[in-house]
PDB file of C-alpha atoms in Angstrom:
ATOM      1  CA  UNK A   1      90.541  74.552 117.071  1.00 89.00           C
ATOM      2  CA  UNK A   2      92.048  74.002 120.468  1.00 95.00           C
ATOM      3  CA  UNK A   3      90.302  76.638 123.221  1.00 97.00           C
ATOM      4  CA  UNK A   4      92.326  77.943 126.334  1.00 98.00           C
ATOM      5  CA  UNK A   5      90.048  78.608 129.267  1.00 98.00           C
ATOM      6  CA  UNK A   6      92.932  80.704 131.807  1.00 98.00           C
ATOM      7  CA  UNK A   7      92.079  81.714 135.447  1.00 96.00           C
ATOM      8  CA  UNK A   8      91.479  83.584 137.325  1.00 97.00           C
ATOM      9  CA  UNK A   9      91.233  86.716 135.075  1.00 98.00           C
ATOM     10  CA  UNK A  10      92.249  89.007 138.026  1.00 98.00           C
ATOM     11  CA  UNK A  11      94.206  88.634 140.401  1.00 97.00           C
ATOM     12  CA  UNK A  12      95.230  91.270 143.971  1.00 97.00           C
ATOM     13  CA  UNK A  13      98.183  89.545 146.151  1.00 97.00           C
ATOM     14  CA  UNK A  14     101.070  90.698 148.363  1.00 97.00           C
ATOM     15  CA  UNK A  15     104.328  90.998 148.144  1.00 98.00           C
ATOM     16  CA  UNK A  16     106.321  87.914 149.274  1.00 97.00           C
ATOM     17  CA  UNK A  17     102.624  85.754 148.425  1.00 98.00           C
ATOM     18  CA  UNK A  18     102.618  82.437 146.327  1.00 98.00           C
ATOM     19  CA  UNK A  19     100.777  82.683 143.466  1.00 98.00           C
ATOM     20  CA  UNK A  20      98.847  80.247 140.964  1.00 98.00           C
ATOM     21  CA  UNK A  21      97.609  81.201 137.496  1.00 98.00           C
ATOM     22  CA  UNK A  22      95.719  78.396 135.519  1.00 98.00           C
ATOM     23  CA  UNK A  23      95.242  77.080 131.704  1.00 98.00           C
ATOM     24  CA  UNK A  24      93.200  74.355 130.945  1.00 98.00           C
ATOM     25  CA  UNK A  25      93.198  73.127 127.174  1.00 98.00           C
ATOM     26  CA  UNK A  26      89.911  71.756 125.449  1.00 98.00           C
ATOM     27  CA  UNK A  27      92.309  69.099 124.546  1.00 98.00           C
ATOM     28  CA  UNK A  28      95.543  67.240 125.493  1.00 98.00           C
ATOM     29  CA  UNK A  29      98.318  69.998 124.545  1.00 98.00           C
ATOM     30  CA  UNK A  30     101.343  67.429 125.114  1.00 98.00           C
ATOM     31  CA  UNK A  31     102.992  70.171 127.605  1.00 98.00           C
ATOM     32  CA  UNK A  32     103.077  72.209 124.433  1.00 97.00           C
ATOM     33  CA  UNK A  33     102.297  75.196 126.597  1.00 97.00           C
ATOM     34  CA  UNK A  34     104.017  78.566 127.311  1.00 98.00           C
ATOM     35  CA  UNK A  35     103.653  81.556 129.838  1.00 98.00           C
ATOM     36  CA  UNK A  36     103.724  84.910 129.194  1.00 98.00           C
ATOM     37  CA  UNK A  37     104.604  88.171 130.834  1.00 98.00           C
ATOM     38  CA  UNK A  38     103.097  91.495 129.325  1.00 97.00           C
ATOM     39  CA  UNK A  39     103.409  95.145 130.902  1.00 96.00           C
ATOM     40  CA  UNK A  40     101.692  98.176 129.630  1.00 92.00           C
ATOM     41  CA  UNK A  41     103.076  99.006 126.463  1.00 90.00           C
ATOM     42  CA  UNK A  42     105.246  96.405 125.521  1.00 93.00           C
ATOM     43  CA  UNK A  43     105.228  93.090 123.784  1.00 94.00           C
ATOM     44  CA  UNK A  44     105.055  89.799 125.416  1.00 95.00           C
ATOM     45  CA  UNK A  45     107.681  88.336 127.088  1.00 96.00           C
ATOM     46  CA  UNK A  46     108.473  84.618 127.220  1.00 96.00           C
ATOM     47  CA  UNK A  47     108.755  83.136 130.651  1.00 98.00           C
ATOM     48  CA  UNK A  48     107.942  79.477 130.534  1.00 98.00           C
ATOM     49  CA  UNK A  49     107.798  77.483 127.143  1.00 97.00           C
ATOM     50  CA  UNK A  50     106.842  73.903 126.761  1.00 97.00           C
ATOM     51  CA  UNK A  51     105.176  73.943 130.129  1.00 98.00           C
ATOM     52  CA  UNK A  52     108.400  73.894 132.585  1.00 98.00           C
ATOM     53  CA  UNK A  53     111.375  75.004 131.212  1.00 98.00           C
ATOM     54  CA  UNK A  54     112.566  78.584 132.508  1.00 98.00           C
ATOM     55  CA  UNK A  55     113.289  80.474 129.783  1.00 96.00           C
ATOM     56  CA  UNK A  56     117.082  82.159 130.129  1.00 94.00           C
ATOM     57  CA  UNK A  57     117.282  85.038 132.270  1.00 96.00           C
ATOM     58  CA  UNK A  58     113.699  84.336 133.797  1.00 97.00           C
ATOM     59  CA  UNK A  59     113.983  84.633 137.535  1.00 97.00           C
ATOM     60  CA  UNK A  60     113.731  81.216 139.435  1.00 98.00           C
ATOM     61  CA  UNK A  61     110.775  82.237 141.420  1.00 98.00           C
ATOM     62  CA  UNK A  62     108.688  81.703 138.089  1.00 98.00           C
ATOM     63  CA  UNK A  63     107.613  77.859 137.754  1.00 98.00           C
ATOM     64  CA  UNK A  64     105.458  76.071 135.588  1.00 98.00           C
ATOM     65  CA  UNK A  65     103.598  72.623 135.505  1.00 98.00           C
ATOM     66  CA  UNK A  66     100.993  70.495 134.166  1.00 98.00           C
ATOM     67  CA  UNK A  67     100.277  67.767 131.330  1.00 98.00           C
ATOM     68  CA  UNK A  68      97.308  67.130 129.515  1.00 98.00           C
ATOM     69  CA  UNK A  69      94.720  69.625 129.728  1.00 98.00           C
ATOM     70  CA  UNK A  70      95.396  71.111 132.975  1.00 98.00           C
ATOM     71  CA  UNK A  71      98.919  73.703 133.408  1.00 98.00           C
ATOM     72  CA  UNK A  72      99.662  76.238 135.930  1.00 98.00           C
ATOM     73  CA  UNK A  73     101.983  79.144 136.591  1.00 98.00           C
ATOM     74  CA  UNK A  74     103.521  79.729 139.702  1.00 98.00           C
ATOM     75  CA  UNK A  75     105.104  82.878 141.487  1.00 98.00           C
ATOM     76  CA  UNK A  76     106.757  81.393 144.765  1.00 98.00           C
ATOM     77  CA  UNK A  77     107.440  84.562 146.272  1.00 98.00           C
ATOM     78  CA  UNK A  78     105.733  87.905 144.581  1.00 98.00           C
ATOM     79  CA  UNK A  79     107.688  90.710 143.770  1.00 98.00           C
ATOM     80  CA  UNK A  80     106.396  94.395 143.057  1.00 97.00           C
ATOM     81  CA  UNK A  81     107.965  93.588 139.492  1.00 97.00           C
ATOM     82  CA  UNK A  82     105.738  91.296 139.031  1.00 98.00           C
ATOM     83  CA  UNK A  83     102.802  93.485 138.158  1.00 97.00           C
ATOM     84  CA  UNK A  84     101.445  92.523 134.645  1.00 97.00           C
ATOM     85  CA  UNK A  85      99.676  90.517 132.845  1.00 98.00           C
ATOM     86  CA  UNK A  86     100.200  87.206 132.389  1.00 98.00           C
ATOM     87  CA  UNK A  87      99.225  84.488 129.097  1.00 98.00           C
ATOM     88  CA  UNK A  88      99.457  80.951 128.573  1.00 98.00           C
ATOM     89  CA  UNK A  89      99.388  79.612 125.004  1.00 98.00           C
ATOM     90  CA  UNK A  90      99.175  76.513 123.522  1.00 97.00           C
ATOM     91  CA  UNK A  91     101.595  75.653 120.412  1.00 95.00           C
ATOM     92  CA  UNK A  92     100.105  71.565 119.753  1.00 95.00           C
ATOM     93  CA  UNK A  93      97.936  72.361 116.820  1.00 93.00           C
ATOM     94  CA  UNK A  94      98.676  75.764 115.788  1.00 92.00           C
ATOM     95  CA  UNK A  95      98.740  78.369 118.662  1.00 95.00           C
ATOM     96  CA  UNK A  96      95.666  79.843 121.103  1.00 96.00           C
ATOM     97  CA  UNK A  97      96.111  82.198 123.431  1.00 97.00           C
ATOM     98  CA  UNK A  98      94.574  82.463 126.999  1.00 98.00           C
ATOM     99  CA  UNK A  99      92.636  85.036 127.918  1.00 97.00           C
ATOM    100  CA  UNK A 100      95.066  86.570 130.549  1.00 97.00           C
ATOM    101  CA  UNK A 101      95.468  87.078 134.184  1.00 98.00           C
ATOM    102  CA  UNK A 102      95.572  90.658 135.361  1.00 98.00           C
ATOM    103  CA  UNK A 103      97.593  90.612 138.708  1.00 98.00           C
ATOM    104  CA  UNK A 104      98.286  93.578 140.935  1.00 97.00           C
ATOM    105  CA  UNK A 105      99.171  94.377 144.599  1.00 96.00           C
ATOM    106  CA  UNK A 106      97.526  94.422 147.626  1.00 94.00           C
TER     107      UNK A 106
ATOM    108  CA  UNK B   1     120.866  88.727 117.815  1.00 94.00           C
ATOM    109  CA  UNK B   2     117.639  87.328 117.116  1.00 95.00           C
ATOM    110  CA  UNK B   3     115.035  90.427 116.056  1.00 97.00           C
ATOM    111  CA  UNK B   4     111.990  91.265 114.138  1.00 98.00           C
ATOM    112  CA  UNK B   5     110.171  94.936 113.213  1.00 98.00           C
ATOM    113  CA  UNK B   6     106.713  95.462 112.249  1.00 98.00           C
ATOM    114  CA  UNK B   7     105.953  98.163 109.951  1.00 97.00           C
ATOM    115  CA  UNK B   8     102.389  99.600 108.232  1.00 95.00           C
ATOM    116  CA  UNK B   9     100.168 102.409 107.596  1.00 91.00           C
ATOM    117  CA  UNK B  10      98.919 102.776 111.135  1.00 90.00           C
ATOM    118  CA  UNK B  11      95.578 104.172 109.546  1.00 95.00           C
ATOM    119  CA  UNK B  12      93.266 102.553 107.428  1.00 96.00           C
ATOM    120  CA  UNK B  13      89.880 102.940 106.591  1.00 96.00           C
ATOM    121  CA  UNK B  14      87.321 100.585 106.733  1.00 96.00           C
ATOM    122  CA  UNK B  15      86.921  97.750 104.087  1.00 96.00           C
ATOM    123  CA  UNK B  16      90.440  98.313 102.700  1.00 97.00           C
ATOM    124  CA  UNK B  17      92.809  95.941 102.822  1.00 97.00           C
ATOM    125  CA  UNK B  18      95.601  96.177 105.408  1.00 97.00           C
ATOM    126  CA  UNK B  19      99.206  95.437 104.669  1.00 97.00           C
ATOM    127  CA  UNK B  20     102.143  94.994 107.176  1.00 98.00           C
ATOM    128  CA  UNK B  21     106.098  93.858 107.010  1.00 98.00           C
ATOM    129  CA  UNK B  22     108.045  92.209 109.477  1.00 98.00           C
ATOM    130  CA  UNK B  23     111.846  92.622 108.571  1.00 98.00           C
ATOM    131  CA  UNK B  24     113.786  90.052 110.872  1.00 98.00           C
ATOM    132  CA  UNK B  25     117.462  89.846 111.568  1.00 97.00           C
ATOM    133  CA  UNK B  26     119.633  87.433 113.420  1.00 96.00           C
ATOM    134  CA  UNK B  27     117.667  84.316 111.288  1.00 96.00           C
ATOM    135  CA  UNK B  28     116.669  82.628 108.166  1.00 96.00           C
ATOM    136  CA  UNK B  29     113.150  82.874 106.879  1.00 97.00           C
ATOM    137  CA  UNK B  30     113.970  79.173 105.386  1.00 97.00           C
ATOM    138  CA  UNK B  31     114.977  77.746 109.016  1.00 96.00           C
ATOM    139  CA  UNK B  32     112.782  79.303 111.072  1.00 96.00           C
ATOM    140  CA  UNK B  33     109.110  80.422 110.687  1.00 97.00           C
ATOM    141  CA  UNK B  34     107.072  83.375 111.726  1.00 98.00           C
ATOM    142  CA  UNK B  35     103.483  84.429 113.221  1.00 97.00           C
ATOM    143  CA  UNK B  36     101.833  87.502 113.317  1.00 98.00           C
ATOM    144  CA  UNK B  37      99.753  88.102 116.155  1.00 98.00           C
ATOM    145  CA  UNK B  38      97.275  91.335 117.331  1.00 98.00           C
ATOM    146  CA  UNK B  39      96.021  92.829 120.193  1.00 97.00           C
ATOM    147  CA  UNK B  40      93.154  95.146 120.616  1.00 97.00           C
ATOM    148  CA  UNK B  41      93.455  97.692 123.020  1.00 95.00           C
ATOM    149  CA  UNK B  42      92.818  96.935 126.878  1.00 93.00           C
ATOM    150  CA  UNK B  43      92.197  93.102 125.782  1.00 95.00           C
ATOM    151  CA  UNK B  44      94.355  89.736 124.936  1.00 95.00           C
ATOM    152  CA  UNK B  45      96.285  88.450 122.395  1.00 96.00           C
ATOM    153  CA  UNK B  46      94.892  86.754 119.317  1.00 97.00           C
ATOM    154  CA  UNK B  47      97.153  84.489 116.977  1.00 96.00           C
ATOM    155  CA  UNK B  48      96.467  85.455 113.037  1.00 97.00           C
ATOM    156  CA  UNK B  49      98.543  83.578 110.768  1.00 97.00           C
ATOM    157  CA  UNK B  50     102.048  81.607 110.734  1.00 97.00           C
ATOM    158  CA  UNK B  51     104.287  81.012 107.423  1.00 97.00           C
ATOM    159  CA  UNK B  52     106.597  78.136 108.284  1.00 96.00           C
ATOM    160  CA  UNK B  53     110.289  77.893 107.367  1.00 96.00           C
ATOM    161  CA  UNK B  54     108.870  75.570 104.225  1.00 96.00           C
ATOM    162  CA  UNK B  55     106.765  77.793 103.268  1.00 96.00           C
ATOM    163  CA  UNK B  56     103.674  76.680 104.131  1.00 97.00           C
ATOM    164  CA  UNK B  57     101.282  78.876 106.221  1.00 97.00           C
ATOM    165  CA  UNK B  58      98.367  78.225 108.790  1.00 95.00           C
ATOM    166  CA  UNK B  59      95.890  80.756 109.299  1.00 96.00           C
ATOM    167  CA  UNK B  60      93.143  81.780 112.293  1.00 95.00           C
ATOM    168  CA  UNK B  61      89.979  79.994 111.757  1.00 94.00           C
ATOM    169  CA  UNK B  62      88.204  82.903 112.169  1.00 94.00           C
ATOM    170  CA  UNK B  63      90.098  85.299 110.049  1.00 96.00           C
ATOM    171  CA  UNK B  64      91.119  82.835 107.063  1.00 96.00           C
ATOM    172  CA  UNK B  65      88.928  84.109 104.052  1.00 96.00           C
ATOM    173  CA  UNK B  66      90.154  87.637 105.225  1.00 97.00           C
ATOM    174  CA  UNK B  67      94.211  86.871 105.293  1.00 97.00           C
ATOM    175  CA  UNK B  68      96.900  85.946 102.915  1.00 98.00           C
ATOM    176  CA  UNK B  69     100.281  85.832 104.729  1.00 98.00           C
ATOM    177  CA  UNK B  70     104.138  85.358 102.290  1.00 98.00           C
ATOM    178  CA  UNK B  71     107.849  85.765 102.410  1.00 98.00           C
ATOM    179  CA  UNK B  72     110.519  87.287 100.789  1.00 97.00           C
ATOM    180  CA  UNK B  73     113.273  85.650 101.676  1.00 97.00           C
ATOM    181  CA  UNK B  74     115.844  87.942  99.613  1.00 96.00           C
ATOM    182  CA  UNK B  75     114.653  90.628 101.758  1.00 97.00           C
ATOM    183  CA  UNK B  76     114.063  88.610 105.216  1.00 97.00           C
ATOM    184  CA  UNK B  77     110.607  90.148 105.180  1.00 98.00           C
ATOM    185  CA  UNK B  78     107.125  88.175 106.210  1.00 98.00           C
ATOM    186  CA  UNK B  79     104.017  90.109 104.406  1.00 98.00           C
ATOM    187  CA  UNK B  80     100.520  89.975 105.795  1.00 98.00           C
ATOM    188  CA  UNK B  81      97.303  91.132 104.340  1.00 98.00           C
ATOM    189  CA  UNK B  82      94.142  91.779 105.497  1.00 97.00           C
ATOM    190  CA  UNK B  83      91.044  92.586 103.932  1.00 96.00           C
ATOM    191  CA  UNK B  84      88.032  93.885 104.219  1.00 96.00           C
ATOM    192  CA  UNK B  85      89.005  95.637 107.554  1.00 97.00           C
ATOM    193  CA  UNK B  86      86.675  96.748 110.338  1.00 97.00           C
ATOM    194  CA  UNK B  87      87.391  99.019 113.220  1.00 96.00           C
ATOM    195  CA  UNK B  88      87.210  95.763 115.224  1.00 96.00           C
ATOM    196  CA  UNK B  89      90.550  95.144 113.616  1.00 97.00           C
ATOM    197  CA  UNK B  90      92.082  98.048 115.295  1.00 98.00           C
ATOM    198  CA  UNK B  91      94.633  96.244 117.427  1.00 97.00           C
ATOM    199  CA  UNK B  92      98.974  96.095 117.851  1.00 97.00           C
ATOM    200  CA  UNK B  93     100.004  94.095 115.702  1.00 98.00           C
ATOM    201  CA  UNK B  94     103.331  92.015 116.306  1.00 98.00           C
ATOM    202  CA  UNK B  95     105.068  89.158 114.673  1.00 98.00           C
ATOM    203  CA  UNK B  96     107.410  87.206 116.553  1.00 97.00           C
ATOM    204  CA  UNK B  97     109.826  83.915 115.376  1.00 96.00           C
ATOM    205  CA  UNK B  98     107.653  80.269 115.381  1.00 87.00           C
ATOM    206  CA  UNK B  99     107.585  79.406 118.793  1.00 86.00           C
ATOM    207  CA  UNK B 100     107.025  82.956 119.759  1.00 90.00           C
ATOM    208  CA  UNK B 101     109.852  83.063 121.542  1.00 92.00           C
ATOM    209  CA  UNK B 102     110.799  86.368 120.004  1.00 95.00           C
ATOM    210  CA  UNK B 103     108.786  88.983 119.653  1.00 96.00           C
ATOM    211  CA  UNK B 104     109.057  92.202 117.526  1.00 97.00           C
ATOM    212  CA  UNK B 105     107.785  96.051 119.974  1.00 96.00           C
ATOM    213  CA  UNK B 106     104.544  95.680 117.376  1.00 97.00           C
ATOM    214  CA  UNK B 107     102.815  98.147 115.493  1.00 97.00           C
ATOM    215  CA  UNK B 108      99.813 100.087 115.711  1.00 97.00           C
ATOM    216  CA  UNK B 109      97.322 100.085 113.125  1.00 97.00           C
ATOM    217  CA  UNK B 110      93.445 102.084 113.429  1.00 97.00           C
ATOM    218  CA  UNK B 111      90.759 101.550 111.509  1.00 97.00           C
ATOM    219  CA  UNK B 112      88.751 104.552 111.123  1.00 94.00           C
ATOM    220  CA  UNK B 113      87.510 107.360 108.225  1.00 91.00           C
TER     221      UNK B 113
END
């Protein structure tokens, strides 16, 4: 089975700050990658699928990119909205999950 | 629109054998497939099984000789059991369209006596 290895787990920026979350596969994942957003309480929300295609009605400032083994996230400018958690999963051979990026405010 | 709904006993007690329903809407069972997926409280999400628009399935590794996931397409319902539960299985549970690019609000299930 294909492992997901995401960092960093947690995450403390400011408002207005660039931020990078990374997924690295065990194996090549052919961009067949996704991003997450999850807030208390609710289900997951797709931001990112196949590794840089904005999913419809995902703000801009969300970006994804990568090939092979090696995909990031990226928040260009961080909004207070923005608090959550954050997953990557791969969908090449079945699906895994990575283990999630906490990411707060300064 | 595109939607699913999980539904189950939200208590069971250990070593019985869990059973939940997603009802989806919006879609066809025989174009589109479905996962379920859990999360244990405070931690990430773990994928469980998939049924795919042909009907074949793919399971967790880890969880296989515990699962048997099926269809009723009549009904537009995905069925997934579970046996032998532990209170480690206490998790949401949620089943969203292959992809999972839709996602159903999940349901709660506890394993306790």
């Amino acid at each position: 089975d294909i492992q997901m290895t995401q960092s960093p787990s947690f995450l403390s920026a400011s408002v207005g700050d660039r931020v990078t979350i990374n997924c690295k596969a065990s194996q090549n994942i052919n961009k067949y990658l996704n991003w997450y957003q999850q807030k208390l309480g609710e289900a997951p929300k797709l931001l990112i699928y196949n590794t840089n295609n904005l999913q419809t009605g995902i703000p801009s400032r969300f970006s994804g990119s990568g090939s092979g083994t090696d995909y990031t996230l990226t928040i260009s400018s961080l909004q207070p909205e923005d608090v959550a958690t954050y997953f990557c999963l791969q969908h090449s051979s079945k699906y895994t999950f990575g283990a999630g990026t906490k990411l707060e405010l300064k | 629109q595109v939607q699913l709904k999980e539904s189950g006993p939200g208590l069971v007690q250990p070593s019985r054998t869990l059973s939940l329903t997603c009802t989806v809407s919006g879609f066809s069972l025989t174009s589109y497939g479905v996962s379920w997926v859990r999360q244990p409280p405070g931690k990430g999400l773990e994928w469980i099984a998939a049924i795919w628009s042909g009907g074949s399935t793919d399971y967790n590794s880890a969880l296989k000789s515990r699962l048997s996931i099926s269809r009723d397409t009549s009904k537009s319902q995905v069925l997934l059991k579970m046996n032998s539960l532990q209170t480690e299985d206490t998790a949401m549970y949620f089943c969203a369209r292959s992809g999972l690019y839709y996602w159903g609000q999940g349901v709660m299930v506890t394993v306790s006596s």
